Short mmCIF file of C-alpha atoms in Angstrom, two decimals:
data_model
loop_
_atom_site.label_atom_id
_atom_site.label_comp_id
_atom_site.label_asym_id
_atom_site.label_seq_id
_atom_site.Cartn_x
_atom_site.Cartn_y
_atom_site.Cartn_z
CA ASP A 209 96.91 88.26 150.97
CA ALA A 210 97.60 85.86 153.36
CA GLU A 211 94.56 84.15 155.08
CA ILE A 212 93.23 81.83 157.79
CA THR A 213 90.16 79.97 156.62
CA GLN A 214 88.04 77.30 158.49
CA SER A 215 85.25 74.99 156.98
CA PRO A 216 82.51 74.25 157.19
CA ARG A 217 80.76 77.44 158.50
CA HIS A 218 78.32 75.57 160.28
CA LYS A 219 77.66 72.04 160.72
CA ILE A 220 74.61 70.32 162.37
CA THR A 221 75.46 66.38 162.96
CA GLU A 222 74.06 63.47 165.30
CA THR A 223 75.51 62.17 168.56
CA GLY A 224 77.97 59.72 168.10
CA ARG A 225 79.24 60.50 164.16
CA GLN A 226 82.75 61.85 164.17
CA VAL A 227 83.42 64.82 162.45
CA THR A 228 86.40 66.84 161.49
CA LEU A 229 86.68 70.80 161.13
CA ALA A 230 89.06 71.76 158.26
CA CYS A 231 91.70 74.92 159.30
CA HIS A 232 94.23 76.28 156.42
CA GLN A 233 96.49 79.00 156.64
CA THR A 234 98.57 80.45 154.54
CA TRP A 235 100.78 82.94 156.51
CA ASN A 236 103.51 79.59 156.96
CA HIS A 237 103.11 79.92 160.73
CA ASN A 238 104.36 77.86 162.32
CA ASN A 239 101.88 77.75 165.70
CA MET A 240 98.60 76.57 165.23
CA PHE A 241 95.58 76.62 168.28
CA TRP A 242 91.56 75.21 168.17
CA TYR A 243 89.62 76.68 170.58
CA ARG A 244 86.02 77.19 171.49
CA GLN A 245 83.44 79.99 172.66
CA ASP A 246 80.86 79.18 175.01
CA LEU A 247 78.80 81.30 176.79
CA GLY A 248 80.20 82.19 179.81
CA HIS A 249 83.03 80.79 179.30
CA GLY A 250 85.32 82.90 176.95
CA LEU A 251 87.40 81.03 174.60
CA ARG A 252 88.84 78.34 175.68
CA LEU A 253 92.15 75.83 174.35
CA ILE A 254 91.25 72.41 173.02
CA HIS A 255 94.54 71.61 170.75
CA TYR A 256 97.75 73.37 169.47
CA SER A 257 100.46 72.68 167.37
CA TYR A 258 104.14 74.35 167.67
CA GLY A 259 104.89 73.05 163.88
CA VAL A 260 104.83 69.80 161.68
CA GLN A 261 104.10 66.46 163.83
CA ASP A 262 103.91 68.14 166.80
CA THR A 263 100.60 68.35 168.53
CA ASN A 264 99.72 69.21 172.70
CA LYS A 265 96.69 69.18 174.42
CA GLY A 266 94.96 72.03 176.21
CA GLU A 267 92.53 72.74 179.24
CA VAL A 268 89.46 71.17 177.10
CA SER A 269 91.01 68.11 174.77
CA ASP A 270 88.97 65.37 176.18
CA GLY A 271 86.89 63.87 173.16
CA TYR A 272 89.35 66.07 170.30
CA SER A 273 91.75 65.05 168.44
CA VAL A 274 94.30 67.01 165.65
CA SER A 275 97.07 65.74 163.75
CA ARG A 276 99.45 68.07 162.05
CA SER A 277 101.23 66.80 158.40
CA ASN A 278 101.93 70.07 157.16
CA THR A 279 102.64 73.39 157.94
CA GLU A 280 99.25 75.06 156.35
CA ASP A 281 96.60 72.38 158.08
CA LEU A 282 95.70 71.19 161.36
CA PRO A 283 92.14 69.56 161.38
CA LEU A 284 90.28 69.46 164.39
CA THR A 285 88.33 65.69 164.42
CA LEU A 286 85.72 64.83 167.35
CA GLU A 287 85.82 61.29 167.34
CA SER A 288 82.35 60.59 168.73
CA ALA A 289 80.74 63.48 168.82
CA ALA A 290 78.37 64.87 171.91
CA SER A 291 75.83 67.21 172.73
CA SER A 292 78.13 69.22 175.10
CA GLN A 293 80.42 69.35 171.77
CA THR A 294 77.62 71.91 170.37
CA SER A 295 79.88 75.37 170.34
CA VAL A 296 81.76 77.83 167.82
CA TYR A 297 85.25 77.03 166.98
CA PHE A 298 87.95 79.19 166.29
CA CYS A 299 91.22 77.92 164.71
CA ALA A 300 94.27 80.48 165.04
CA SER A 301 97.76 80.87 164.15
CA SER A 302 100.90 82.55 164.91
CA ARG A 303 104.49 83.15 164.04
CA ASP A 304 106.10 82.75 167.43
CA THR A 305 105.91 83.08 170.80
CA TYR A 306 105.40 86.34 170.99
CA ASN A 307 103.18 87.30 167.90
CA GLU A 308 99.63 87.92 168.10
CA GLN A 309 97.47 84.64 166.97
CA PHE A 310 95.28 85.68 163.99
CA PHE A 311 92.00 83.97 164.19
CA GLY A 312 89.71 82.02 161.45
CA PRO A 313 85.81 82.79 160.96
CA GLY A 314 84.63 80.25 163.16
CA THR A 315 82.71 77.13 162.91
CA ARG A 316 79.33 76.56 164.49
CA LEU A 317 78.52 72.98 165.09
CA THR A 318 75.54 71.43 166.57
CA VAL A 319 75.42 68.14 167.99
CA LEU A 320 71.59 66.88 168.00
CA ASP B 202 90.08 78.27 188.04
CA GLN B 203 89.51 80.95 185.58
CA GLN B 204 93.46 82.62 185.59
CA VAL B 205 92.27 85.87 183.65
CA LYS B 206 88.52 87.93 184.50
CA GLN B 207 86.93 90.48 183.37
CA ASN B 208 84.04 91.54 185.84
CA SER B 209 81.43 94.45 184.55
CA PRO B 210 80.14 91.95 181.40
CA SER B 211 78.83 94.72 179.20
CA LEU B 212 79.67 98.32 178.88
CA SER B 213 77.53 101.24 177.46
CA VAL B 214 79.25 104.74 176.64
CA GLN B 215 78.51 107.62 174.62
CA GLU B 216 80.08 108.12 171.42
CA GLY B 217 83.03 110.48 171.11
CA ARG B 218 83.91 109.54 175.33
CA ILE B 219 86.34 107.03 176.92
CA SER B 220 85.45 103.40 177.42
CA ILE B 221 87.79 101.64 179.88
CA LEU B 222 87.57 97.85 179.89
CA ASN B 223 89.68 95.92 182.88
CA CYS B 224 91.10 92.73 183.26
CA ASP B 225 92.53 91.17 186.01
CA TYR B 226 95.00 87.77 185.88
CA THR B 227 96.14 85.37 188.92
CA ASN B 228 99.19 83.90 187.32
CA SER B 229 102.22 85.88 188.00
CA MET B 230 104.17 84.03 185.42
CA PHE B 231 102.02 85.68 182.37
CA ASP B 232 104.14 88.32 180.59
CA TYR B 233 102.15 89.02 177.33
CA PHE B 234 98.80 90.53 177.50
CA LEU B 235 96.89 90.87 174.42
CA TRP B 236 93.24 92.64 173.84
CA TYR B 237 90.68 91.31 171.02
CA LYS B 238 87.80 92.75 169.53
CA LYS B 239 85.03 90.54 168.19
CA TYR B 240 81.90 91.19 166.25
CA PRO B 241 79.30 88.97 165.93
CA ALA B 242 79.63 85.96 163.51
CA GLU B 243 83.00 86.82 163.28
CA GLY B 244 86.83 85.77 164.46
CA PRO B 245 88.08 87.61 167.28
CA THR B 246 90.68 90.40 165.78
CA PHE B 247 93.62 91.51 167.44
CA LEU B 248 93.82 95.32 168.79
CA ILE B 249 96.69 95.70 170.82
CA SER B 250 99.30 93.72 173.37
CA ILE B 251 101.50 95.04 176.16
CA SER B 252 104.38 92.94 177.49
CA SER B 253 105.25 93.21 181.45
CA ILE B 254 108.33 95.25 180.73
CA LYS B 255 106.17 97.81 179.97
CA ASP B 256 103.34 99.69 181.61
CA LYS B 257 102.01 101.42 178.65
CA ASN B 258 101.34 100.73 175.16
CA GLU B 259 98.86 102.68 172.79
CA ASP B 260 97.94 102.80 169.27
CA GLY B 261 95.85 105.34 167.67
CA ARG B 262 92.51 105.46 169.98
CA PHE B 263 93.30 102.22 171.77
CA THR B 264 95.61 102.41 175.10
CA VAL B 265 96.68 99.40 177.20
CA PHE B 266 97.81 99.86 181.04
CA LEU B 267 99.83 97.14 182.93
CA ASN B 268 99.93 97.42 186.68
CA LYS B 269 101.94 94.18 187.64
CA SER B 270 101.96 94.69 191.59
CA ALA B 271 97.95 94.17 191.09
CA LYS B 272 97.82 92.03 188.57
CA HIS B 273 96.11 94.21 186.65
CA LEU B 274 95.25 95.51 182.97
CA SER B 275 92.91 98.01 181.52
CA LEU B 276 92.27 99.09 177.68
CA HIS B 277 91.12 102.87 177.23
CA ILE B 278 89.04 103.65 174.00
CA VAL B 279 89.24 107.73 173.43
CA PRO B 280 87.00 108.92 171.63
CA SER B 281 84.91 105.69 171.39
CA GLN B 282 82.64 104.94 167.80
CA PRO B 283 80.00 103.48 166.88
CA GLY B 284 81.98 100.76 165.11
CA ASP B 285 83.79 100.10 168.47
CA SER B 286 80.31 97.98 169.42
CA ALA B 287 82.07 94.26 169.83
CA VAL B 288 83.10 92.13 172.80
CA TYR B 289 86.25 92.58 173.56
CA PHE B 290 88.50 89.87 175.14
CA CYS B 291 91.48 90.31 177.04
CA ALA B 292 94.10 87.43 176.85
CA ALA B 293 97.58 86.46 178.56
CA SER B 294 100.41 84.10 178.06
CA TYR B 295 103.94 83.07 179.64
CA GLY B 296 106.49 82.39 176.85
CA ASN B 297 104.65 80.01 174.68
CA ASN B 298 101.99 81.46 172.93
CA ARG B 299 99.20 79.67 174.55
CA LEU B 300 96.65 82.33 175.35
CA ALA B 301 94.35 82.18 178.88
CA PHE B 302 91.33 84.44 177.68
CA GLY B 303 88.96 86.57 179.61
CA LYS B 304 84.66 85.82 179.19
CA GLY B 305 84.70 89.04 177.11
CA ASN B 306 83.32 92.41 177.72
CA GLN B 307 80.38 93.57 175.62
CA VAL B 308 80.71 97.24 174.59
CA VAL B 309 77.95 99.05 173.18
CA VAL B 310 78.70 102.97 171.97
CA ILE B 311 75.57 105.29 171.74
CA PRO B 312 75.58 107.14 168.75
#
């Protein structure tokens, strides 16, 4: 069955380290998204991509980057982790504009 | 500035009764609305959606109503079941598949 996976599921890191969170989908969806969920904020969009080599900033993109070298993967990189980036991160994908997004299981990141 | 608002953060309802969740939005350009359900330690799962050209959409026990003039939508769950206990997120987009989410409503269904 097609699916969307995230790894690792849990990560503890130190301030200043570079961290990469993986997202892989097997639906062959063009659109992929990264969100963070924090108490009192719901889900906020970090970065998104509409296809290979396309990346765009969302509402909370500072300190994060993404790259899209193939259809299946959209890794999220924290260039220099900060305690404010402690959060739960969700990856999602969708086929096209008026279709629902399918979410991965999430990665809980703690920055000490 | 939050474009999608969900007030009344939590709701408790007896099993078999109706659950009603409300959502207000500020951006009149939104033309597609979705509801997601989320269990702890899992990703959100899609429940139901509605296009701005409609005012109602049903899927089994779930019905979404849209009032464009009031910039308001609601989700009705009838009858509520214990497995419906979860956090529900309202989301909206305007033609680019970028979703703006509300903060979520915690629903507890009491057996």
